[in-house]
PDB file of C-alpha atoms in Angstrom:
ATOM      1  CA  MET A   1      67.803 -21.095  39.756  1.00  0.00           C
ATOM      2  CA  THR A   2      69.466 -20.213  43.041  1.00  0.00           C
ATOM      3  CA  PRO A   3      67.222 -18.080  45.284  1.00  0.00           C
ATOM      4  CA  ALA A   4      68.505 -14.657  46.243  1.00  0.00           C
ATOM      5  CA  PRO A   5      70.247 -14.643  49.609  1.00  0.00           C
ATOM      6  CA  GLU A   6      68.218 -13.445  52.558  1.00  0.00           C
ATOM      7  CA  ARG A   7      68.971  -9.845  53.404  1.00  0.00           C
ATOM      8  CA  PRO A   8      70.190  -9.235  56.968  1.00  0.00           C
ATOM      9  CA  GLY A   9      67.204  -8.570  59.168  1.00  0.00           C
ATOM     10  CA  GLY A  10      64.735  -9.676  56.495  1.00  0.00           C
ATOM     11  CA  THR A  11      63.291 -12.496  58.580  1.00  0.00           C
ATOM     12  CA  THR A  12      62.980 -10.230  61.617  1.00  0.00           C
ATOM     13  CA  ALA A  13      61.209  -7.553  59.576  1.00  0.00           C
ATOM     14  CA  ARG A  14      58.704 -10.069  58.217  1.00  0.00           C
ATOM     15  CA  THR A  15      58.100 -11.391  61.718  1.00  0.00           C
ATOM     16  CA  VAL A  16      57.422  -7.885  63.003  1.00  0.00           C
ATOM     17  CA  ARG A  17      55.077  -7.104  60.109  1.00  0.00           C
ATOM     18  CA  ARG A  18      53.224 -10.364  60.650  1.00  0.00           C
ATOM     19  CA  PHE A  19      52.892  -9.643  64.363  1.00  0.00           C
ATOM     20  CA  LEU A  20      51.536  -6.145  63.689  1.00  0.00           C
ATOM     21  CA  ARG A  21      49.108  -7.501  61.075  1.00  0.00           C
ATOM     22  CA  ASP A  22      47.831 -10.335  63.268  1.00  0.00           C
ATOM     23  CA  ASN A  23      47.483  -8.198  66.392  1.00  0.00           C
ATOM     24  CA  GLY A  24      46.481  -4.852  64.896  1.00  0.00           C
ATOM     25  CA  LEU A  25      43.118  -4.593  66.654  1.00  0.00           C
ATOM     26  CA  GLY A  26      44.500  -5.176  70.137  1.00  0.00           C
ATOM     27  CA  LEU A  27      47.527  -2.947  69.530  1.00  0.00           C
ATOM     28  CA  PHE A  28      45.365  -0.130  68.161  1.00  0.00           C
ATOM     29  CA  PHE A  29      43.138  -0.051  71.217  1.00  0.00           C
ATOM     30  CA  LEU A  30      46.088  -0.459  73.596  1.00  0.00           C
ATOM     31  CA  ILE A  31      47.827   2.573  72.064  1.00  0.00           C
ATOM     32  CA  ALA A  32      44.553   4.527  72.037  1.00  0.00           C
ATOM     33  CA  PHE A  33      44.063   3.621  75.707  1.00  0.00           C
ATOM     34  CA  LEU A  34      47.528   4.854  76.664  1.00  0.00           C
ATOM     35  CA  LEU A  35      47.048   8.104  74.759  1.00  0.00           C
ATOM     36  CA  ALA A  36      43.655   8.666  76.390  1.00  0.00           C
ATOM     37  CA  LEU A  37      45.115   7.886  79.823  1.00  0.00           C
ATOM     38  CA  ALA A  38      47.915  10.386  79.229  1.00  0.00           C
ATOM     39  CA  GLY A  39      45.404  12.993  78.112  1.00  0.00           C
ATOM     40  CA  GLN A  40      43.281  12.328  81.178  1.00  0.00           C
ATOM     41  CA  ALA A  41      46.341  12.767  83.405  1.00  0.00           C
ATOM     42  CA  LEU A  42      47.188  16.150  81.883  1.00  0.00           C
ATOM     43  CA  ALA A  43      43.625  17.459  81.871  1.00  0.00           C
ATOM     44  CA  GLY A  44      42.891  16.009  85.301  1.00  0.00           C
ATOM     45  CA  ARG A  45      45.955  17.640  86.824  1.00  0.00           C
ATOM     46  CA  ALA A  46      44.947  21.016  85.376  1.00  0.00           C
ATOM     47  CA  GLU A  47      41.441  20.692  86.801  1.00  0.00           C
ATOM     48  CA  PHE A  48      42.768  19.469  90.152  1.00  0.00           C
ATOM     49  CA  ASN A  49      45.164  22.413  90.384  1.00  0.00           C
ATOM     50  CA  ASP A  50      42.362  24.839  89.549  1.00  0.00           C
ATOM     51  CA  GLN A  51      40.426  23.456  92.524  1.00  0.00           C
ATOM     52  CA  LEU A  52      43.468  23.696  94.801  1.00  0.00           C
ATOM     53  CA  VAL A  53      44.190  27.292  93.820  1.00  0.00           C
ATOM     54  CA  ALA A  54      40.531  28.243  94.252  1.00  0.00           C
ATOM     55  CA  GLU A  55      40.661  26.812  97.780  1.00  0.00           C
ATOM     56  CA  GLY A  56      43.904  28.618  98.617  1.00  0.00           C
ATOM     57  CA  PHE A  57      46.352  25.715  98.206  1.00  0.00           C
ATOM     58  CA  ALA A  58      49.476  25.414  96.061  1.00  0.00           C
ATOM     59  CA  PRO A  59      49.203  23.467  92.782  1.00  0.00           C
ATOM     60  CA  VAL A  60      50.919  20.077  92.454  1.00  0.00           C
ATOM     61  CA  GLY A  61      53.260  18.644  89.843  1.00  0.00           C
ATOM     62  CA  LEU A  62      52.353  15.916  87.380  1.00  0.00           C
ATOM     63  CA  GLY A  63      54.193  13.221  89.331  1.00  0.00           C
ATOM     64  CA  THR A  64      52.354  14.107  92.535  1.00  0.00           C
ATOM     65  CA  TYR A  65      49.021  14.097  90.742  1.00  0.00           C
ATOM     66  CA  LEU A  66      49.670  10.701  89.107  1.00  0.00           C
ATOM     67  CA  THR A  67      50.181   9.146  92.549  1.00  0.00           C
ATOM     68  CA  SER A  68      47.209  10.921  94.091  1.00  0.00           C
ATOM     69  CA  SER A  69      43.934   9.318  95.086  1.00  0.00           C
ATOM     70  CA  ASP A  70      42.112  11.872  92.941  1.00  0.00           C
ATOM     71  CA  PHE A  71      43.685  10.501  89.738  1.00  0.00           C
ATOM     72  CA  ALA A  72      43.353   6.871  90.867  1.00  0.00           C
ATOM     73  CA  VAL A  73      39.650   7.106  91.621  1.00  0.00           C
ATOM     74  CA  ASP A  74      38.910   8.747  88.274  1.00  0.00           C
ATOM     75  CA  VAL A  75      40.692   5.898  86.468  1.00  0.00           C
ATOM     76  CA  THR A  76      39.235   3.010  88.461  1.00  0.00           C
ATOM     77  CA  GLU A  77      35.654   4.270  88.343  1.00  0.00           C
ATOM     78  CA  ASN A  78      35.792   4.092  84.552  1.00  0.00           C
ATOM     79  CA  TRP A  79      37.472   0.691  84.511  1.00  0.00           C
ATOM     80  CA  GLN A  80      34.874  -0.916  86.751  1.00  0.00           C
ATOM     81  CA  SER A  81      31.986   0.351  84.642  1.00  0.00           C
ATOM     82  CA  GLU A  82      33.554  -0.981  81.441  1.00  0.00           C
ATOM     83  CA  TYR A  83      34.125  -4.433  82.899  1.00  0.00           C
ATOM     84  CA  LEU A  84      30.621  -4.429  84.365  1.00  0.00           C
ATOM     85  CA  GLN A  85      29.280  -3.762  80.876  1.00  0.00           C
ATOM     86  CA  PHE A  86      31.142  -6.679  79.315  1.00  0.00           C
ATOM     87  CA  SER A  87      30.467  -9.036  82.236  1.00  0.00           C
ATOM     88  CA  LEU A  88      26.727  -8.450  82.028  1.00  0.00           C
ATOM     89  CA  TYR A  89      26.715  -8.680  78.239  1.00  0.00           C
ATOM     90  CA  ILE A  90      28.655 -11.948  78.176  1.00  0.00           C
ATOM     91  CA  LEU A  91      26.303 -13.552  80.695  1.00  0.00           C
ATOM     92  CA  ALA A  92      23.059 -11.999  79.442  1.00  0.00           C
ATOM     93  CA  THR A  93      23.616 -13.186  75.863  1.00  0.00           C
ATOM     94  CA  VAL A  94      23.747 -16.796  77.079  1.00  0.00           C
ATOM     95  CA  TRP A  95      20.049 -16.671  77.975  1.00  0.00           C
ATOM     96  CA  LEU A  96      18.563 -13.598  76.282  1.00  0.00           C
ATOM     97  CA  VAL A  97      18.164 -12.849  72.569  1.00  0.00           C
ATOM     98  CA  GLN A  98      17.469  -9.802  70.427  1.00  0.00           C
ATOM     99  CA  ARG A  99      15.838 -10.816  67.169  1.00  0.00           C
ATOM    100  CA  GLY A 100      17.621  -9.273  64.205  1.00  0.00           C
ATOM    101  CA  SER A 101      20.817  -8.361  66.063  1.00  0.00           C
ATOM    102  CA  PRO A 102      24.214  -9.787  65.056  1.00  0.00           C
ATOM    103  CA  GLU A 103      25.148  -9.458  68.733  1.00  0.00           C
ATOM    104  CA  SER A 104      22.571 -12.095  69.697  1.00  0.00           C
ATOM    105  CA  LYS A 105      22.115 -15.818  69.258  1.00  0.00           C
ATOM    106  CA  GLU A 106      19.148 -16.939  67.214  1.00  0.00           C
ATOM    107  CA  PRO A 107      15.828 -17.244  69.068  1.00  0.00           C
ATOM    108  CA  GLY A 108      15.379 -20.762  70.397  1.00  0.00           C
ATOM    109  CA  LYS A 109      19.109 -21.307  70.940  1.00  0.00           C
ATOM    110  CA  THR A 110      19.344 -19.844  74.421  1.00  0.00           C
ATOM    111  CA  GLY A 111      21.263 -21.531  77.191  1.00  0.00           C
ATOM    112  CA  THR A 112      24.723 -23.034  77.495  1.00  0.00           C
ATOM    113  CA  GLU A 113      24.201 -25.380  74.499  1.00  0.00           C
ATOM    114  CA  SER A 114      25.208 -29.027  74.205  1.00  0.00           C
ATOM    115  CA  ASP A 115      28.709 -30.499  74.403  1.00  0.00           C
ATOM    116  CA  ARG A 116      28.523 -31.247  70.686  1.00  0.00           C
ATOM    117  CA  GLU A 117      27.684 -27.636  69.804  1.00  0.00           C
ATOM    118  CA  GLN A 118      30.386 -26.303  72.128  1.00  0.00           C
ATOM    119  CA  ARG A 119      32.985 -28.913  71.089  1.00  0.00           C
ATOM    120  CA  THR A 120      33.691 -29.917  74.680  1.00  0.00           C
ATOM    121  CA  GLY A 121      34.393 -33.244  76.373  1.00  0.00           C
ATOM    122  CA  PRO A 122      34.275 -36.126  73.883  1.00  0.00           C
ATOM    123  CA  TYR A 123      33.349 -33.719  71.067  1.00  0.00           C
ATOM    124  CA  ALA A 124      36.559 -31.665  71.377  1.00  0.00           C
ATOM    125  CA  ARG A 125      38.536 -31.565  68.138  1.00  0.00           C
ATOM    126  CA  GLU A 126      42.249 -31.916  67.546  1.00  0.00           C
ATOM    127  CA  ASP A 127      42.635 -28.154  67.276  1.00  0.00           C
ATOM    128  CA  SER A 128      40.497 -27.462  70.360  1.00  0.00           C
ATOM    129  CA  PRO A 129      42.226 -26.201  73.518  1.00  0.00           C
ATOM    130  CA  ARG A 130      43.176 -29.155  75.720  1.00  0.00           C
ATOM    131  CA  ARG A 131      41.082 -27.736  78.551  1.00  0.00           C
ATOM    132  CA  ALA A 132      37.971 -28.042  76.385  1.00  0.00           C
ATOM    133  CA  ALA A 133      38.302 -31.833  76.482  1.00  0.00           C
ATOM    134  CA  ALA A 134      38.507 -32.003  80.289  1.00  0.00           C
ATOM    135  CA  ARG A 135      35.336 -33.333  81.914  1.00  0.00           C
ATOM    136  CA  ASP A 136      36.149 -32.352  85.506  1.00  0.00           C
ATOM    137  CA  TRP A 137      36.315 -28.994  87.270  1.00  0.00           C
ATOM    138  CA  ARG A 138      38.973 -27.807  84.834  1.00  0.00           C
ATOM    139  CA  GLY A 139      36.603 -28.105  81.918  1.00  0.00           C
ATOM    140  CA  LEU A 140      33.815 -26.387  83.859  1.00  0.00           C
ATOM    141  CA  LEU A 141      36.128 -23.564  84.873  1.00  0.00           C
ATOM    142  CA  TYR A 142      37.430 -23.091  81.340  1.00  0.00           C
ATOM    143  CA  SER A 143      33.871 -23.138  79.942  1.00  0.00           C
ATOM    144  CA  ASN A 144      33.047 -20.101  82.072  1.00  0.00           C
ATOM    145  CA  SER A 145      36.481 -18.465  82.230  1.00  0.00           C
ATOM    146  CA  LEU A 146      35.676 -15.367  80.171  1.00  0.00           C
ATOM    147  CA  GLY A 147      32.712 -14.306  82.284  1.00  0.00           C
ATOM    148  CA  LEU A 148      34.549 -15.159  85.502  1.00  0.00           C
ATOM    149  CA  VAL A 149      37.643 -13.131  84.639  1.00  0.00           C
ATOM    150  CA  MET A 150      35.597 -10.143  83.486  1.00  0.00           C
ATOM    151  CA  GLY A 151      33.516 -10.340  86.671  1.00  0.00           C
ATOM    152  CA  VAL A 152      36.574 -10.590  88.923  1.00  0.00           C
ATOM    153  CA  VAL A 153      38.243  -7.621  87.218  1.00  0.00           C
ATOM    154  CA  PHE A 154      35.019  -5.634  87.688  1.00  0.00           C
ATOM    155  CA  LEU A 155      34.878  -6.458  91.399  1.00  0.00           C
ATOM    156  CA  LEU A 156      38.566  -5.686  91.918  1.00  0.00           C
ATOM    157  CA  SER A 157      38.348  -2.364  90.084  1.00  0.00           C
ATOM    158  CA  TRP A 158      35.182  -1.478  92.014  1.00  0.00           C
ATOM    159  CA  LEU A 159      37.017  -2.280  95.240  1.00  0.00           C
ATOM    160  CA  ALA A 160      39.949  -0.143  94.097  1.00  0.00           C
ATOM    161  CA  GLN A 161      37.509   2.668  93.300  1.00  0.00           C
ATOM    162  CA  SER A 162      36.074   2.501  96.797  1.00  0.00           C
ATOM    163  CA  VAL A 163      39.523   2.584  98.445  1.00  0.00           C
ATOM    164  CA  THR A 164      40.884   5.421  96.320  1.00  0.00           C
ATOM    165  CA  GLY A 165      37.516   7.144  96.409  1.00  0.00           C
ATOM    166  CA  VAL A 166      37.380   7.360 100.191  1.00  0.00           C
ATOM    167  CA  ALA A 167      40.919   8.764 100.213  1.00  0.00           C
ATOM    168  CA  ALA A 168      40.048  11.434  97.630  1.00  0.00           C
ATOM    169  CA  TYR A 169      36.760  12.176  99.400  1.00  0.00           C
ATOM    170  CA  ASN A 170      38.509  12.643 102.742  1.00  0.00           C
ATOM    171  CA  GLU A 171      41.141  14.910 101.195  1.00  0.00           C
ATOM    172  CA  GLN A 172      38.345  17.188 100.006  1.00  0.00           C
ATOM    173  CA  ARG A 173      36.708  17.116 103.441  1.00  0.00           C
ATOM    174  CA  LEU A 174      39.982  17.962 105.184  1.00  0.00           C
ATOM    175  CA  ARG A 175      40.552  20.934 102.863  1.00  0.00           C
ATOM    176  CA  ARG A 176      37.108  22.129 103.918  1.00  0.00           C
ATOM    177  CA  LEU A 177      37.969  21.507 107.597  1.00  0.00           C
ATOM    178  CA  GLN A 178      35.467  18.641 107.795  1.00  0.00           C
ATOM    179  CA  ALA A 179      36.056  15.359 109.613  1.00  0.00           C
ATOM    180  CA  PRO A 180      37.024  12.383 107.416  1.00  0.00           C
ATOM    181  CA  VAL A 181      34.808   9.297 107.117  1.00  0.00           C
ATOM    182  CA  ASP A 182      35.773   5.631 107.246  1.00  0.00           C
ATOM    183  CA  TRP A 183      35.563   3.195 104.331  1.00  0.00           C
ATOM    184  CA  THR A 184      32.299   1.537 105.380  1.00  0.00           C
ATOM    185  CA  ARG A 185      30.546   4.875 105.715  1.00  0.00           C
ATOM    186  CA  TYR A 186      31.897   5.983 102.341  1.00  0.00           C
ATOM    187  CA  LEU A 187      30.359   2.900 100.688  1.00  0.00           C
ATOM    188  CA  SER A 188      26.917   4.243 101.536  1.00  0.00           C
ATOM    189  CA  SER A 189      27.722   7.836 100.581  1.00  0.00           C
ATOM    190  CA  ALA A 190      26.241   9.736  97.677  1.00  0.00           C
ATOM    191  CA  ASP A 191      29.740  10.388  96.301  1.00  0.00           C
ATOM    192  CA  PHE A 192      30.515   6.679  95.875  1.00  0.00           C
ATOM    193  CA  TRP A 193      27.200   5.771  94.260  1.00  0.00           C
ATOM    194  CA  SER A 194      27.142   8.876  92.091  1.00  0.00           C
ATOM    195  CA  ARG A 195      30.558   7.964  90.693  1.00  0.00           C
ATOM    196  CA  SER A 196      29.433   4.382  90.046  1.00  0.00           C
ATOM    197  CA  LEU A 197      25.959   4.969  88.640  1.00  0.00           C
ATOM    198  CA  GLN A 198      26.912   7.825  86.313  1.00  0.00           C
ATOM    199  CA  ASN A 199      29.245   5.391  84.536  1.00  0.00           C
ATOM    200  CA  TRP A 200      26.951   2.368  84.692  1.00  0.00           C
ATOM    201  CA  GLN A 201      24.029   4.122  83.023  1.00  0.00           C
ATOM    202  CA  SER A 202      26.135   5.295  80.093  1.00  0.00           C
ATOM    203  CA  GLU A 203      27.690   1.857  79.523  1.00  0.00           C
ATOM    204  CA  LEU A 204      24.355   0.052  79.692  1.00  0.00           C
ATOM    205  CA  LEU A 205      22.809   2.545  77.272  1.00  0.00           C
ATOM    206  CA  ALA A 206      25.689   1.991  74.840  1.00  0.00           C
ATOM    207  CA  VAL A 207      25.223  -1.799  74.930  1.00  0.00           C
ATOM    208  CA  ALA A 208      21.470  -1.520  74.411  1.00  0.00           C
ATOM    209  CA  SER A 209      22.004   0.895  71.518  1.00  0.00           C
ATOM    210  CA  MET A 210      24.520  -1.429  69.850  1.00  0.00           C
ATOM    211  CA  ALA A 211      22.261  -4.460  70.164  1.00  0.00           C
ATOM    212  CA  VAL A 212      19.198  -2.664  68.745  1.00  0.00           C
ATOM    213  CA  LEU A 213      20.745  -0.321  66.154  1.00  0.00           C
ATOM    214  CA  ALA A 214      22.653  -3.226  64.582  1.00  0.00           C
ATOM    215  CA  ILE A 215      19.271  -4.704  63.603  1.00  0.00           C
ATOM    216  CA  TYR A 216      18.612  -1.901  61.126  1.00  0.00           C
ATOM    217  CA  LEU A 217      22.003  -0.298  60.438  1.00  0.00           C
ATOM    218  CA  ARG A 218      25.125  -1.742  58.765  1.00  0.00           C
ATOM    219  CA  GLN A 219      28.881  -1.220  58.715  1.00  0.00           C
ATOM    220  CA  ARG A 220      30.350  -2.889  55.696  1.00  0.00           C
ATOM    221  CA  GLY A 221      33.203  -5.264  56.510  1.00  0.00           C
ATOM    222  CA  SER A 222      32.751  -5.178  60.295  1.00  0.00           C
ATOM    223  CA  PRO A 223      32.125  -8.433  62.202  1.00  0.00           C
ATOM    224  CA  GLU A 224      30.017  -6.366  64.583  1.00  0.00           C
ATOM    225  CA  SER A 225      27.519  -5.762  61.770  1.00  0.00           C
ATOM    226  CA  LYS A 226      25.406  -7.987  59.571  1.00  0.00           C
ATOM    227  CA  PRO A 227      26.263  -8.120  55.869  1.00  0.00           C
ATOM    228  CA  VAL A 228      24.868  -5.064  54.122  1.00  0.00           C
ATOM    229  CA  GLY A 229      22.321  -7.144  52.185  1.00  0.00           C
ATOM    230  CA  ALA A 230      21.182  -9.280  55.133  1.00  0.00           C
ATOM    231  CA  PRO A 231      17.522  -8.844  56.112  1.00  0.00           C
ATOM    232  CA  ASP A 232      16.727  -6.904  59.252  1.00  0.00           C
ATOM    233  CA  SER A 233      15.260 -10.058  60.798  1.00  0.00           C
ATOM    234  CA  ALA A 234      18.519 -12.050  60.416  1.00  0.00           C
ATOM    235  CA  THR A 235      19.851 -12.859  63.877  1.00  0.00           C
ATOM    236  CA  GLY A 236      23.362 -13.878  64.893  1.00  0.00           C
ATOM    237  CA  VAL A 237      24.709 -13.256  61.375  1.00  0.00           C
ATOM    238  CA  GLU A 238      27.973 -11.352  61.158  1.00  0.00           C
ATOM    239  CA  GLY A 239      29.541  -9.634  58.158  1.00  0.00           C
TER     240      GLY A 239
END
């Protein structure tokens, strides 16, 4: 029997559906991020204009606010705390365990593990990334690439926060007829550390809560949870 001819655009449609299916998690959070960023821009501009009007200055348009240091510092201070959270979690879970948590390795399996367990060097498989088989600096770099990239992004976003933060801080001081401060002085200011620590404490609390609550609570079908029927003491088991 002769198969029905392919409809125009049928292959493209299937490719798009497959792409959306295979990348749904990343796309969902990317879209949610953009919507949240847009909401922050609108709400932040309204708050910023309220402050300007209260101090006797004219409000600014959305475009001006989006290019302002006030908006930039609010964005970067959240980014750096998020990447700090993941950097610490990635590195801490190499050596530390939480018995009963699916977010932890099993007790007794701490450390970087053997080449056989990690499928590196001579134990790399045919479907392993080529870099996993390298036994020189390339293999070492690739073996630690996730933590390194997360750490670098944290440091860069923290640096960006400090640069935009000192600009926003000095704008406030100038509106109050106070002398501006330089970048090095701002790094030791209460404003800089208050912005940083208020985000760090919330992120670290969230990670601790996830690691501990997942011992006793379940979310059916989620890889971040143990199977519903798994014992509370089961460690490193994902649903």
